[in-house]
Short mmCIF file of C-alpha atoms in Angstrom, two decimals:
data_model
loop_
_atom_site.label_atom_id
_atom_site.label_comp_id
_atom_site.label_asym_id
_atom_site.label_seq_id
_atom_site.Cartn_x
_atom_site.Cartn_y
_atom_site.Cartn_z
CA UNK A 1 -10.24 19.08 -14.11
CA UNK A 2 -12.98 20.97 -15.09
CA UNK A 3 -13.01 20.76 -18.86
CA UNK A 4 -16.22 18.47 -18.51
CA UNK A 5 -17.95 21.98 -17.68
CA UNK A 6 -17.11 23.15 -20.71
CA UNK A 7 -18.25 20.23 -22.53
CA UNK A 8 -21.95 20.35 -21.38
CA UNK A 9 -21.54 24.43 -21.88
CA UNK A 10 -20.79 23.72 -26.01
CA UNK A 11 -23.20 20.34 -26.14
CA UNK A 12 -25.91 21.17 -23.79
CA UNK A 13 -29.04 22.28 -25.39
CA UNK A 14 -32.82 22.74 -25.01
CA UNK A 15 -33.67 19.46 -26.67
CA UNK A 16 -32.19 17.03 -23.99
CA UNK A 17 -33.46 13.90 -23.22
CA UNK A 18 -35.38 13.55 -20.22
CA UNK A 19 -33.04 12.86 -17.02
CA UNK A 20 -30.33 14.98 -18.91
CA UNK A 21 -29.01 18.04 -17.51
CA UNK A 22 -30.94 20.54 -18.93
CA UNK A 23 -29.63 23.58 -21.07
CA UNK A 24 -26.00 24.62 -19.95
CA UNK A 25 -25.38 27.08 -22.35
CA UNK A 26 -27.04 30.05 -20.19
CA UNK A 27 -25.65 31.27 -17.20
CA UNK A 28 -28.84 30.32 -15.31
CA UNK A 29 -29.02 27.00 -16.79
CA UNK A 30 -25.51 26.38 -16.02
CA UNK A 31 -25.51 27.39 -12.21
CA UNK A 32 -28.90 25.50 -12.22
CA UNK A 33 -26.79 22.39 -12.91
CA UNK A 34 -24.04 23.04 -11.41
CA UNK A 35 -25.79 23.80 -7.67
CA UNK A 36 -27.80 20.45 -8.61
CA UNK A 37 -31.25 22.96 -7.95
CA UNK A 38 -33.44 19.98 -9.93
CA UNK A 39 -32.05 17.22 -8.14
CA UNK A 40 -31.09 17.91 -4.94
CA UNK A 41 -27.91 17.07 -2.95
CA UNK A 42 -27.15 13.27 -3.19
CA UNK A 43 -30.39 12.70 -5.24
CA UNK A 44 -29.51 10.63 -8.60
CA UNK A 45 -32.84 12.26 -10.32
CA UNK A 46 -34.44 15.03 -10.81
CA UNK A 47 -38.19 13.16 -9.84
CA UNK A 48 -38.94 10.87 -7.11
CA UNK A 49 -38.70 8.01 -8.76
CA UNK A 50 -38.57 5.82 -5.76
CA UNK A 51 -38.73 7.75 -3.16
CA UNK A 52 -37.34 5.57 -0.17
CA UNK A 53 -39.71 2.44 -1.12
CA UNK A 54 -36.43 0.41 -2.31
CA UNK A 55 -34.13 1.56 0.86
CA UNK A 56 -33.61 -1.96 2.05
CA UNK A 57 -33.53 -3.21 -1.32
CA UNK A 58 -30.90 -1.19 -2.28
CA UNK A 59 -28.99 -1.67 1.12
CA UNK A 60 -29.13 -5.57 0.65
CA UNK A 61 -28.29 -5.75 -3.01
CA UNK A 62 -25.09 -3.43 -1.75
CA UNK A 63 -24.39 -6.33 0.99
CA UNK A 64 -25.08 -8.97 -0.90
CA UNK A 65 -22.81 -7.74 -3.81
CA UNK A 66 -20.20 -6.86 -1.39
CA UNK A 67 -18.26 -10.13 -1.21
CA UNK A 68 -18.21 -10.98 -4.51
CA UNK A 69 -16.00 -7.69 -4.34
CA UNK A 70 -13.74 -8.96 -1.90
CA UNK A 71 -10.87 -11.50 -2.60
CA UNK A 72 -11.86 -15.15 -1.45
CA UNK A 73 -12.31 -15.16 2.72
CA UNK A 74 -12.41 -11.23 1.98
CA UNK A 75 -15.41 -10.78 3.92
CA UNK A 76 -14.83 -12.95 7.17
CA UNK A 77 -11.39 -10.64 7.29
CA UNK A 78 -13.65 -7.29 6.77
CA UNK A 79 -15.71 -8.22 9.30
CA UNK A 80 -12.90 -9.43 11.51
CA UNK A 81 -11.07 -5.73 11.15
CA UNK A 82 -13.93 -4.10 11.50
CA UNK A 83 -14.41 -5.59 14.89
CA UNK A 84 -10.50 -5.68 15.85
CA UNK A 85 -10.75 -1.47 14.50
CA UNK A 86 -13.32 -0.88 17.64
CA UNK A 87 -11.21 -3.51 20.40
CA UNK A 88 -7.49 -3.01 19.45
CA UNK A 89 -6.38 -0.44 21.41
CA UNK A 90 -3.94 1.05 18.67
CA UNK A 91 -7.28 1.50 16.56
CA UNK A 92 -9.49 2.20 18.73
CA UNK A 93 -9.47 5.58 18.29
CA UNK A 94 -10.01 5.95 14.66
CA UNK A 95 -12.03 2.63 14.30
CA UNK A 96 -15.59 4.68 15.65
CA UNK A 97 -15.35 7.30 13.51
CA UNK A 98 -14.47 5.04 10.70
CA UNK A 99 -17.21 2.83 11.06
CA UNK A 100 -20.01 5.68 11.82
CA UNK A 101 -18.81 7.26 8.57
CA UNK A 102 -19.12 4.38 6.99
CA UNK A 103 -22.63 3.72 8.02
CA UNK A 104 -23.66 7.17 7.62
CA UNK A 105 -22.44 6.91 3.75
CA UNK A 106 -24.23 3.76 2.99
CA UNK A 107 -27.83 4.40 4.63
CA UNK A 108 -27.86 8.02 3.66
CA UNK A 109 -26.78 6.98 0.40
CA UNK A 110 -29.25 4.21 0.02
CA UNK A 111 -31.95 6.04 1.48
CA UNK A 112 -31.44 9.35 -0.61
CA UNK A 113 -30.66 7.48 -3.70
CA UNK A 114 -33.78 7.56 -5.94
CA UNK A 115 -33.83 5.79 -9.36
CA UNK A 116 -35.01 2.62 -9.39
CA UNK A 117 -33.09 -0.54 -8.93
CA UNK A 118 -35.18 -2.53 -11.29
CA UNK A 119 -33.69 -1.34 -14.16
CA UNK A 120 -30.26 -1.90 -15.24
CA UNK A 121 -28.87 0.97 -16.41
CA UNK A 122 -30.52 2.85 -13.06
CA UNK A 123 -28.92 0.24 -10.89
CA UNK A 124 -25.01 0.48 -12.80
CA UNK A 125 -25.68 4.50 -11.70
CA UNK A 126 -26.06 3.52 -8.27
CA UNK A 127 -23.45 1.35 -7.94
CA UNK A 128 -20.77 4.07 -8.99
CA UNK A 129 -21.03 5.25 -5.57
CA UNK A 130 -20.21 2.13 -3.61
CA UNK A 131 -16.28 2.14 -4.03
CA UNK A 132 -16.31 5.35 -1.94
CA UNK A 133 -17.61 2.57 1.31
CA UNK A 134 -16.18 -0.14 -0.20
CA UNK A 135 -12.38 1.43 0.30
CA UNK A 136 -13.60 1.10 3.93
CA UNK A 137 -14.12 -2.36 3.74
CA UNK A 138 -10.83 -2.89 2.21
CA UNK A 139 -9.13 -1.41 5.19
CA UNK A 140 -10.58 -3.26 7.33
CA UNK A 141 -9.85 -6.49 5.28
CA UNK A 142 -6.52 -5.36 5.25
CA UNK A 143 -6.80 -4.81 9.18
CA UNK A 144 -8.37 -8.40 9.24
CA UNK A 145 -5.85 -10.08 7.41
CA UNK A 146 -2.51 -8.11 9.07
CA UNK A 147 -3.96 -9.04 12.58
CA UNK A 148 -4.67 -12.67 11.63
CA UNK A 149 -1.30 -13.13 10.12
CA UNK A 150 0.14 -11.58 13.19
CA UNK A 151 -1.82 -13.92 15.45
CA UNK A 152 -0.74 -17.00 13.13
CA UNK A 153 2.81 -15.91 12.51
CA UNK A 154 4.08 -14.09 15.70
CA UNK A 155 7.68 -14.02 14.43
CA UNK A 156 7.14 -12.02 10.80
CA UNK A 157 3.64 -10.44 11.00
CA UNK A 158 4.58 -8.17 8.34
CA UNK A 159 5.48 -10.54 5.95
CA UNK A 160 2.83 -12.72 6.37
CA UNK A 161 0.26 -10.30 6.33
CA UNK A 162 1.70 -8.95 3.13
CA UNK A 163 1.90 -12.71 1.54
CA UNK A 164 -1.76 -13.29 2.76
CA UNK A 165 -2.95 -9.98 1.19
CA UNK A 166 -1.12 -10.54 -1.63
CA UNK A 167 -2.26 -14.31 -2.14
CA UNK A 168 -6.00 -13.53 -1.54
CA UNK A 169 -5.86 -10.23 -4.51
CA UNK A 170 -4.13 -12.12 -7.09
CA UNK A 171 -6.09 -15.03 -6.94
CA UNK A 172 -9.37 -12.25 -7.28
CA UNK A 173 -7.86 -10.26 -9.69
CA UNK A 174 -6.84 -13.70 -11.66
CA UNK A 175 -10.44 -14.82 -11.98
CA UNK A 176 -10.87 -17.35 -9.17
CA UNK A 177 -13.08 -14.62 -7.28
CA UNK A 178 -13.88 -12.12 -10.04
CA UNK A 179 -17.29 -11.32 -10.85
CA UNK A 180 -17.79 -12.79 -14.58
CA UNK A 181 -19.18 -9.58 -15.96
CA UNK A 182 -15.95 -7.93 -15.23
CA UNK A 183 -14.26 -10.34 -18.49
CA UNK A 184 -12.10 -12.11 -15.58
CA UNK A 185 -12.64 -15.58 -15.06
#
């Protein structure tokens, strides 16, 4: 678990390269990375690259990327549980605090995120933070799509909620759906 550690302890070194994490192999250095002191919680750099000039840049390439995600009709059946998670009254409970944690994650993220977008490598960093909100929007596709089978199938809900499910993520993970740079499809 925390053999990485160790790693930068033995490689680390005074002639990093810039954006690196400095020199691990003092005490000071180490616990210099290790609190994050140059970057700052949920910052990505040690500058202000940025700063909060890309915010809604980075909050609609995250949207717009967001479906392509998703199996086919993913999206309608996010946005379908997300709604039924804040009106069905066996989810109504946990359907608020899902969806303002949700929220919270992606603007703070977005907004505290500062590399640049415009650069590939810089944007493939960022993005290794969106499956944390994106397992939200897989609930509530799976919400989506157990509620609509249940509304189209009264008699077997379960079943057809599982066959929809299951339909919809092979035919993704097959290549219908799949992103191309993924080597699907």
């Amino acid at each position: 678990g925390l053999s990485p550690y160790l790693f930068l302890v033995v490689q680390g070194g005074q002639g990093a390269a810039w954006g690196s994490w400095g020199n691990q192999r003092s005490v000071s250095g180490f616990l210099t990375h290790l609190l994050r002191r140059e970057y700052g919680t949920f910052r990505l750099a040690n500058a202000p690259a940025t700063g909060h000039a890309e915010f809604l840049f980075r909050l609609r390439l995250y949207f717009g990327r967001l479906p392509i995600e998703l199996p086919p009709t993913g999206a309608p059946l996010a946005l379908l549980g997300f709604c039924w998670s804040l009106t069905l009254p066996g989810l109504r409970r946990v359907g608020l605090p899902v969806a303002c944690a949700f929220g919270l994650y992606v603007l703070a993220f977005h907004w505290l995120a500062n590399l640049p977008v415009s650069t590939g490598l810089y944007l493939a960093i960022q993005q290794r933070f969106w499956p944390q909100a994106n397992l939200i929007v897989c609930a509530w596709f799976g919400i989506g799509a157990a509620t609509a089978a249940r509304r189209l199938v009264p008699r077997a809900p379960g079943v057809a909620a599982a066959a929809l499910a299951g339909v919809l993520v092979f035919w993704h993970a097959g290549g219908a759906g799949a992103p191309k740079e993924n080597g699907a499809g």
